[in-house]
Coordinates of C-alpha atoms and ligand atoms in Angstrom, one line a residue:
M1 CA 0.0 0.0 0.0
K2 CA 1.3 3.5 -0.9
T3 CA 0.6 6.4 1.4
I4 CA 0.1 9.9 -0.2
L5 CA 0.2 13.0 1.9
V6 CA -2.1 15.5 0.3
T7 CA -1.7 19.0 1.8
G8 CA -4.5 21.5 1.3
G9 CA -6.9 18.6 0.5
A10 CA -9.9 20.4 2.0
G11 CA -9.7 23.2 -0.7
F12 CA -11.0 23.3 -4.2
I13 CA -8.5 21.3 -6.3
G14 CA -7.2 19.3 -3.3
S15 CA -10.6 17.9 -2.4
N16 CA -11.3 16.9 -6.0
F17 CA -7.9 15.2 -6.1
V18 CA -8.4 13.3 -2.8
R19 CA -11.8 12.0 -4.2
Y20 CA -10.2 11.1 -7.6
M21 CA -7.4 9.2 -6.0
L22 CA -9.5 7.3 -3.6
Q23 CA -11.8 6.2 -6.4
K24 CA -9.0 5.3 -8.8
Y25 CA -6.6 3.7 -6.3
P26 CA -8.6 1.9 -3.6
D27 CA -5.4 0.3 -2.2
Y28 CA -3.7 3.7 -1.5
R29 CA -3.9 5.5 1.8
I30 CA -4.6 9.2 1.6
I31 CA -3.6 11.5 4.4
N32 CA -5.2 15.0 4.0
L33 CA -3.3 17.6 6.0
D34 CA -5.0 20.9 6.0
A35 CA -5.1 23.9 8.3
L36 CA -8.7 24.6 7.4
T37 CA -8.3 28.3 6.6
Y38 CA -11.3 30.2 5.3
A39 CA -10.7 28.3 2.0
G40 CA -10.6 24.8 3.5
N41 CA -13.9 23.1 4.0
L42 CA -14.5 19.5 5.1
E43 CA -18.0 19.6 3.6
N44 CA -16.1 19.2 0.3
L45 CA -15.3 15.6 1.4
V46 CA -18.2 14.4 3.5
D47 CA -18.9 11.6 1.1
I48 CA -15.5 10.0 1.6
A49 CA -14.8 11.1 5.2
D50 CA -15.4 7.6 6.6
C51 CA -13.3 5.7 4.1
S52 CA -11.0 3.4 6.0
N53 CA -8.0 4.4 3.9
Y54 CA -8.5 8.2 4.3
I55 CA -7.2 10.2 7.3
F56 CA -7.8 13.9 7.9
L57 CA -5.3 15.9 10.1
R58 CA -5.9 19.5 10.9
T59 CA -2.3 20.9 10.6
D60 CA -0.7 24.1 9.4
I61 CA 2.2 23.3 7.0
R62 CA 4.2 26.1 8.8
D63 CA 4.2 24.1 12.0
R64 CA 7.5 22.2 11.8
E65 CA 7.0 20.1 14.9
K66 CA 3.6 18.8 13.9
V67 CA 4.6 18.2 10.3
N68 CA 7.7 16.2 11.5
Q69 CA 5.4 14.2 13.7
V70 CA 3.2 13.4 10.8
F71 CA 6.1 12.2 8.7
S72 CA 7.4 10.1 11.6
A73 CA 4.0 8.5 12.3
Y74 CA 3.2 7.5 8.7
D75 CA 5.3 5.9 6.1
I76 CA 4.8 8.5 3.4
N77 CA 5.6 7.7 -0.2
Y78 CA 4.4 10.8 -2.0
V79 CA 3.7 14.4 -1.0
V80 CA 1.3 16.4 -3.2
N81 CA 1.4 20.0 -2.0
F82 CA -1.7 22.0 -2.8
A83 CA -1.7 23.9 0.5
A84 CA -1.4 27.6 -0.3
E85 CA -3.0 30.9 -0.1
S86 CA -4.4 31.0 -3.6
H87 CA -6.4 34.2 -4.3
V88 CA -4.7 37.0 -6.1
D89 CA -7.0 39.7 -4.8
R90 CA -6.3 38.7 -1.2
S91 CA -2.6 38.8 -1.9
I92 CA -2.9 42.4 -2.9
V93 CA -4.5 43.3 0.4
E94 CA -2.5 41.0 2.7
P95 CA 0.7 39.7 1.1
E96 CA 2.5 38.4 4.2
V97 CA 0.5 35.2 4.8
F98 CA 1.1 34.3 1.1
L99 CA 4.9 34.4 1.7
T100 CA 4.8 32.5 5.0
T101 CA 2.4 29.7 3.9
N102 CA 3.4 29.4 0.2
I103 CA 7.2 29.7 0.7
L104 CA 8.1 28.9 4.3
G105 CA 5.3 26.3 4.8
T106 CA 6.4 24.5 1.7
Q107 CA 10.0 24.6 2.9
V108 CA 8.9 22.9 6.2
L109 CA 7.4 20.1 4.1
L110 CA 10.5 19.8 2.0
D111 CA 12.7 19.5 5.1
A112 CA 10.5 16.9 6.6
A113 CA 10.4 14.8 3.4
K114 CA 14.1 15.1 3.0
K115 CA 14.8 14.0 6.5
Q116 CA 12.4 11.1 6.3
W117 CA 13.3 9.8 2.9
L118 CA 17.1 10.2 2.9
I119 CA 19.0 6.9 3.4
D120 CA 21.5 8.7 5.7
P121 CA 20.0 12.0 6.9
E122 CA 23.1 12.8 9.0
D123 CA 25.4 12.8 6.0
K124 CA 25.2 16.2 4.3
Y125 CA 26.6 14.7 1.0
C126 CA 24.0 11.9 0.9
K127 CA 21.7 12.1 -2.1
E128 CA 20.4 8.6 -1.9
Y129 CA 16.7 8.3 -1.1
K130 CA 14.3 5.5 -0.3
S131 CA 12.8 4.0 -3.4
D132 CA 9.4 5.2 -4.7
V133 CA 9.2 8.6 -3.0
K134 CA 8.4 11.9 -4.6
F135 CA 7.5 15.5 -3.7
L136 CA 5.1 17.0 -6.2
Q137 CA 4.5 20.8 -6.0
I138 CA 1.3 22.2 -7.4
S139 CA 2.4 25.4 -9.0
T140 CA 0.6 27.7 -11.4
D141 CA 1.0 29.3 -14.9
E142 CA 0.9 32.7 -13.1
V143 CA 4.6 32.4 -12.2
Y144 CA 5.4 33.2 -15.9
G145 CA 3.7 36.6 -15.7
N146 CA 2.0 38.3 -18.5
L147 CA 1.7 37.4 -22.2
G148 CA 1.0 39.8 -25.1
A149 CA -1.5 38.9 -27.9
E150 CA 0.8 36.1 -29.2
G151 CA 2.8 33.2 -27.8
M152 CA 2.4 30.6 -25.0
F153 CA 4.1 29.7 -21.8
T154 CA 6.5 26.7 -22.1
E155 CA 8.4 25.2 -19.2
S156 CA 11.4 27.2 -20.1
T157 CA 9.7 30.6 -20.2
S158 CA 11.3 32.9 -17.6
L159 CA 9.6 33.5 -14.3
Q160 CA 8.2 37.0 -14.2
P161 CA 5.4 37.0 -11.5
N162 CA 3.4 40.2 -11.1
S163 CA 1.3 39.6 -8.0
P164 CA 2.3 38.8 -4.4
Y165 CA 0.5 35.4 -4.9
S166 CA 2.4 34.5 -8.1
A167 CA 5.7 35.8 -6.7
S168 CA 5.3 33.5 -3.7
K169 CA 4.6 30.6 -6.0
A170 CA 7.5 31.4 -8.3
S171 CA 9.8 31.8 -5.2
V172 CA 9.0 28.4 -3.9
D173 CA 9.4 26.8 -7.3
L174 CA 13.0 28.0 -7.1
V175 CA 13.4 26.7 -3.6
I176 CA 12.2 23.3 -4.8
R177 CA 14.6 23.3 -7.7
A178 CA 17.4 24.0 -5.2
Y179 CA 16.3 21.1 -3.0
H180 CA 16.5 18.9 -6.1
K181 CA 19.9 20.2 -7.3
T182 CA 21.6 20.4 -3.9
F183 CA 20.1 17.6 -2.0
G184 CA 18.9 15.3 -4.8
L185 CA 15.3 15.4 -3.5
P186 CA 13.0 13.6 -6.0
V187 CA 10.6 16.3 -7.0
N188 CA 8.2 17.4 -9.8
I189 CA 6.6 20.8 -10.3
T190 CA 3.3 21.2 -12.2
R191 CA 2.2 24.6 -13.5
C192 CA -1.5 24.6 -14.4
S193 CA -3.7 27.2 -15.9
N194 CA -7.0 28.5 -14.3
N195 CA -9.2 25.7 -13.0
Y196 CA -13.0 25.6 -12.7
G197 CA -15.5 22.9 -11.5
P198 CA -17.3 21.8 -8.3
Y199 CA -16.2 22.9 -4.8
Q200 CA -14.5 26.1 -5.9
F201 CA -14.6 28.8 -3.3
P202 CA -17.0 31.6 -4.5
E203 CA -14.3 34.3 -4.5
K204 CA -12.9 33.1 -7.8
L205 CA -14.3 34.4 -11.1
I206 CA -16.5 31.5 -12.2
P207 CA -18.2 30.5 -8.9
L208 CA -18.5 34.1 -7.9
M209 CA -20.3 35.0 -11.1
I210 CA -22.6 31.9 -10.9
N211 CA -23.5 32.7 -7.3
N212 CA -24.1 36.4 -7.9
C213 CA -26.1 35.7 -11.1
I214 CA -28.3 33.1 -9.4
N215 CA -29.1 35.7 -6.7
D216 CA -29.5 38.6 -9.2
K217 CA -26.5 40.5 -7.8
E218 CA -24.1 42.6 -9.8
L219 CA -21.4 40.8 -11.7
P220 CA -18.2 42.8 -11.1
V221 CA -15.9 42.6 -14.2
Y222 CA -12.5 44.1 -13.7
G223 CA -11.4 46.7 -16.2
D224 CA -12.6 46.0 -19.8
G225 CA -13.1 42.3 -19.1
M226 CA -10.8 41.4 -22.0
Q227 CA -8.2 39.6 -19.9
I228 CA -7.6 36.1 -21.1
R229 CA -7.2 32.9 -19.1
D230 CA -6.7 29.4 -20.3
W231 CA -9.4 27.4 -18.5
L232 CA -9.2 23.7 -17.5
H233 CA -11.7 21.5 -15.7
V234 CA -10.5 20.5 -12.3
A235 CA -11.0 16.8 -13.2
D236 CA -8.5 17.2 -16.1
H237 CA -6.1 18.8 -13.6
C238 CA -6.4 15.8 -11.3
S239 CA -5.7 13.3 -14.0
A240 CA -2.6 15.3 -15.1
I241 CA -1.3 15.3 -11.5
D242 CA -1.9 11.6 -11.3
V243 CA 0.2 11.1 -14.5
V244 CA 3.0 13.3 -13.2
L245 CA 3.0 11.6 -9.8
H246 CA 3.4 8.2 -11.3
K247 CA 5.4 8.9 -14.5
G248 CA 7.1 12.3 -14.2
A249 CA 10.9 12.2 -14.4
Y250 CA 12.6 13.5 -11.3
G251 CA 13.4 17.2 -11.3
E252 CA 11.1 18.0 -14.2
I253 CA 8.5 20.7 -14.6
Y254 CA 5.3 20.0 -16.5
N255 CA 2.8 22.7 -17.8
I256 CA -0.8 21.7 -17.7
G257 CA -3.5 23.5 -19.7
G258 CA -6.7 23.2 -21.5
N259 CA -6.1 25.0 -24.9
N260 CA -9.1 27.0 -23.9
E261 CA -8.4 30.7 -24.0
K262 CA -11.4 32.8 -23.0
A263 CA -11.8 36.5 -22.2
N264 CA -13.4 37.0 -18.7
V265 CA -16.4 38.9 -20.1
E266 CA -17.1 36.1 -22.6
I267 CA -17.4 33.7 -19.7
V268 CA -19.5 36.0 -17.6
K269 CA -21.9 36.4 -20.6
L270 CA -22.1 32.6 -21.0
I271 CA -23.0 32.2 -17.4
V272 CA -25.7 35.0 -17.7
K273 CA -27.1 33.3 -20.8
T274 CA -27.1 29.8 -19.3
L275 CA -28.9 31.0 -16.2
G276 CA -31.4 33.0 -18.3
K277 CA -30.6 36.3 -16.7
S278 CA -30.0 39.8 -18.1
E279 CA -26.6 41.2 -19.1
N280 CA -27.6 44.4 -17.3
L281 CA -26.2 42.6 -14.2
I282 CA -22.7 43.0 -15.6
K283 CA -20.9 45.9 -13.9
Y284 CA -17.5 47.0 -15.2
V285 CA -15.5 48.0 -12.1
K286 CA -12.0 49.4 -11.4
D287 CA -9.2 47.0 -12.6
R288 CA -7.1 44.8 -10.3
P289 CA -3.7 46.4 -9.7
G290 CA -0.9 44.6 -11.7
H291 CA -3.6 42.6 -13.6
D292 CA -2.0 40.2 -16.1
R293 CA -3.6 40.5 -19.5
R294 CA -3.2 37.1 -20.9
Y295 CA -2.2 33.6 -19.9
A296 CA -1.8 30.6 -22.4
I297 CA -0.2 27.3 -21.6
D298 CA 1.7 25.1 -24.1
H299 CA 1.3 21.6 -22.6
T300 CA 3.1 19.8 -25.4
K301 CA 5.6 18.3 -22.9
I302 CA 3.2 16.4 -20.7
T303 CA 1.2 15.3 -23.7
T304 CA 4.1 13.9 -25.7
E305 CA 6.3 12.6 -22.8
L306 CA 3.6 11.4 -20.4
G307 CA 0.6 10.8 -22.7
W308 CA -1.8 13.1 -20.8
E309 CA -4.6 15.0 -22.6
P310 CA -7.6 17.0 -21.2
V311 CA -11.0 15.5 -22.0
Y312 CA -13.5 18.2 -20.9
C313 CA -15.0 20.6 -23.5
F314 CA -15.3 24.0 -21.9
D315 CA -19.0 24.7 -22.8
Q316 CA -20.2 21.4 -21.3
G317 CA -17.8 21.7 -18.3
L318 CA -19.2 25.2 -17.6
K319 CA -22.8 24.0 -17.9
D320 CA -22.1 21.0 -15.5
T321 CA -20.4 23.5 -13.1
I322 CA -23.4 25.9 -13.2
E323 CA -25.7 22.9 -12.5
W324 CA -23.5 21.8 -9.6
Y325 CA -23.8 25.2 -8.0
I326 CA -27.5 25.3 -8.5
N327 CA -27.8 21.8 -6.8
H328 CA -25.4 22.8 -3.9
K329 CA -27.1 25.9 -2.6
K330 CA -26.6 24.9 1.0
W331 CA -22.8 24.4 0.4
I332 CA -22.5 27.9 -0.9
M333 CA -24.8 29.4 1.7
D334 CA -22.7 28.0 4.5
I335 CA -19.6 29.4 3.0
V336 CA -21.0 32.8 2.4
S337 CA -22.5 32.9 5.9
G338 CA -19.1 31.8 7.4
S339 CA -21.0 29.4 9.7
Y340 CA -18.8 26.4 8.8
I341 CA -15.7 28.1 10.0
T342 CA -17.1 28.6 13.5
Y343 CA -18.3 25.0 13.4
Y344 CA -14.9 23.6 12.5
E345 CA -13.1 25.8 15.0
K346 CA -15.2 24.2 17.7
M347 CA -15.0 20.7 16.4
Y348 CA -11.3 20.3 15.5
S349 CA -9.3 22.3 18.0
H350 CA -9.9 19.6 20.7
T351 CA -9.8 16.5 18.4
Y352 CA -6.5 17.6 17.0
K353 CA -4.9 18.0 20.5
K354 CA -6.3 14.6 21.5
Y355 CA -4.9 13.0 18.4
F356 CA -1.3 14.1 19.0
N357 CA -1.4 13.5 22.8
N358 CA -2.4 9.9 21.9
L359 CA 0.4 9.7 19.3
R360 CA 3.0 10.9 21.9
K361 CA 1.8 8.4 24.4
G362 CA 2.3 5.8 21.7
Ligands
LIG1 P1 -7.9 26.8 -2.3 O1 -7.6 28.2 -1.7 O2 -9.3 26.4 -2.6 O3 -7.4 25.7 -1.2 C1 -6.2 25.9 -0.5 C2 -6.2 24.9 0.7 O4 -5.0 25.0 1.4 C3 -7.3 25.1 1.7 O5 -8.0 23.9 2.0 C4 -6.6 25.7 2.9 O6 -7.3 25.4 4.1 C5 -5.3 25.1 2.8 N1 -4.2 25.9 3.5 C6 -4.0 27.2 3.3 N2 -2.9 27.6 4.1 C7 -2.5 26.4 4.7 C8 -1.5 26.2 5.7 N3 -0.7 27.1 6.1 N4 -1.3 24.9 6.1 C9 -2.2 23.9 5.7 N5 -3.2 24.1 4.8 C10 -3.3 25.4 4.3 O7 -6.9 26.6 -3.5 P2 -7.0 25.8 -4.8 O8 -7.7 26.7 -5.8 O9 -7.6 24.5 -4.5 O10 -5.5 25.7 -5.2 C11 -4.7 24.6 -4.7 C12 -3.3 24.7 -5.2 O11 -3.3 24.7 -6.7 C13 -2.6 26.0 -4.8 O12 -1.3 25.7 -4.5 C14 -2.7 26.9 -6.0 O13 -1.6 27.8 -6.1 C15 -2.6 25.9 -7.1 N6 -3.3 26.3 -8.4 C16 -4.6 26.7 -8.4 C17 -5.2 27.0 -9.6 C18 -6.6 27.4 -9.6 O14 -7.1 27.8 -10.7 N7 -7.4 27.4 -8.5 C19 -4.5 26.9 -10.8 C20 -3.2 26.5 -10.8 C21 -2.6 26.1 -9.6
LIG2 P1 -9.5 34.7 -10.5 O1 -10.6 33.7 -10.5 O2 -9.3 35.5 -9.3 O3 -8.2 33.9 -10.9 P2 -6.7 34.5 -11.3 O4 -6.6 35.9 -10.9 O5 -5.8 33.6 -10.4 O6 -6.5 34.2 -12.8 O7 -9.7 35.7 -11.7 C1 -9.8 35.2 -13.1 C2 -9.9 36.4 -13.9 O8 -11.2 37.1 -13.7 C3 -8.9 37.5 -13.7 O9 -8.5 38.1 -14.9 C4 -9.6 38.5 -12.8 C5 -11.0 38.4 -13.3 N1 -12.0 38.7 -12.2 C6 -13.0 39.7 -12.5 O10 -13.1 40.3 -13.5 N2 -14.0 39.9 -11.5 C7 -14.0 39.2 -10.3 O11 -14.8 39.5 -9.5 C8 -13.0 38.2 -10.1 C9 -12.9 37.5 -8.8 C10 -12.0 38.0 -11.1

């Protein structure tokens, strides 16, 4: 049995990935380590919470002692690191937590993995690791910065991040590269384009617009709405991560994208039309500072070297996503009301302490 430590597994992509892996690999054990910030929500995983090969641990990746305890307690083969502050707008208002979680928190995980996986952790020249281990970092296309009207990001495009969020992700990509080059840590980095699909927190473009539109609220489009993103269904992202985890060559970076460039306002209009509402709901508002104009991913490498391809068509994927939000009104209401955060604060602060006290007692 293989054990995968998924960090940030209570968030949007992480929860989709945990479910995908449990379904596809019933003989794997999945440990979901998540701090349950505002973006983490165990409601995303209620259907699998009782699986015997699934364990949830409420832990902050910045907490070195607890992370080390987790690595000592479980024989971990793979780390898939989703845990991050992920919203660009928040990073403009409050950059510090982006740097501490996304960079320093990831470094804590890297150190713990290195210590646990090295054949001789006391020897600073040792580059020999246990077999079948890997650290997979979930990065983003935003590390490459802004594109003009032409061209696409390849894995060798230079890193030119423009927001505190993308700067934190680019910084830690370099730290991971250094851990591979200096210590030989078996790593991969994936850089994916914008995701959409079920369980996405309604601060991001697509769920925010769906929720506002359902409730006849204004749809705030930044600037002229002609910024372009390359959209990928979260299920396609999960299958790509699976492929890189099992087949990716150590030290390599893989771009993941959907060949699906859309202007923001085009998507908003599609949502309005699908929900049968009026375009009068659209409100052009002041642009985001440092707003990147266009992203586009060239995913030739993962396609030709690892055989991955996206299967979702955007129009159908968006329709399914809208339907999912219509059918999950309570899920979104709980988030918007913030009630689930209060609930989990109460539930897990005690459970967590009890868990580690028991672990210490052996
Ligand atoms: P999300 O904000 O929905 O989820 C992040 C999760 O990380 C939450 O469950 C949160 O509780 C947890 N977390 C945050 N800080 C933590 C900490 N200090 N310790 C432990 N857990 C912590 O994010 P998402 O959209 O699911 O993105 C997941 C990853 O994928 C991120 O690393 C992001 O950079 C990357 N990514 C996202 C997209 C996208 O379109 N959403 C695209 C490419 C890459
Ligand atoms: P977002 O979902 O925040 O993802 P990212 O900034 O990581 O690409 O935003 C996607 C695009 O939508 C981005 O160009 C900003 C734009 N946007 C709006 O126009 N209005 C909004 O209310 C939001 C949240 C985003």
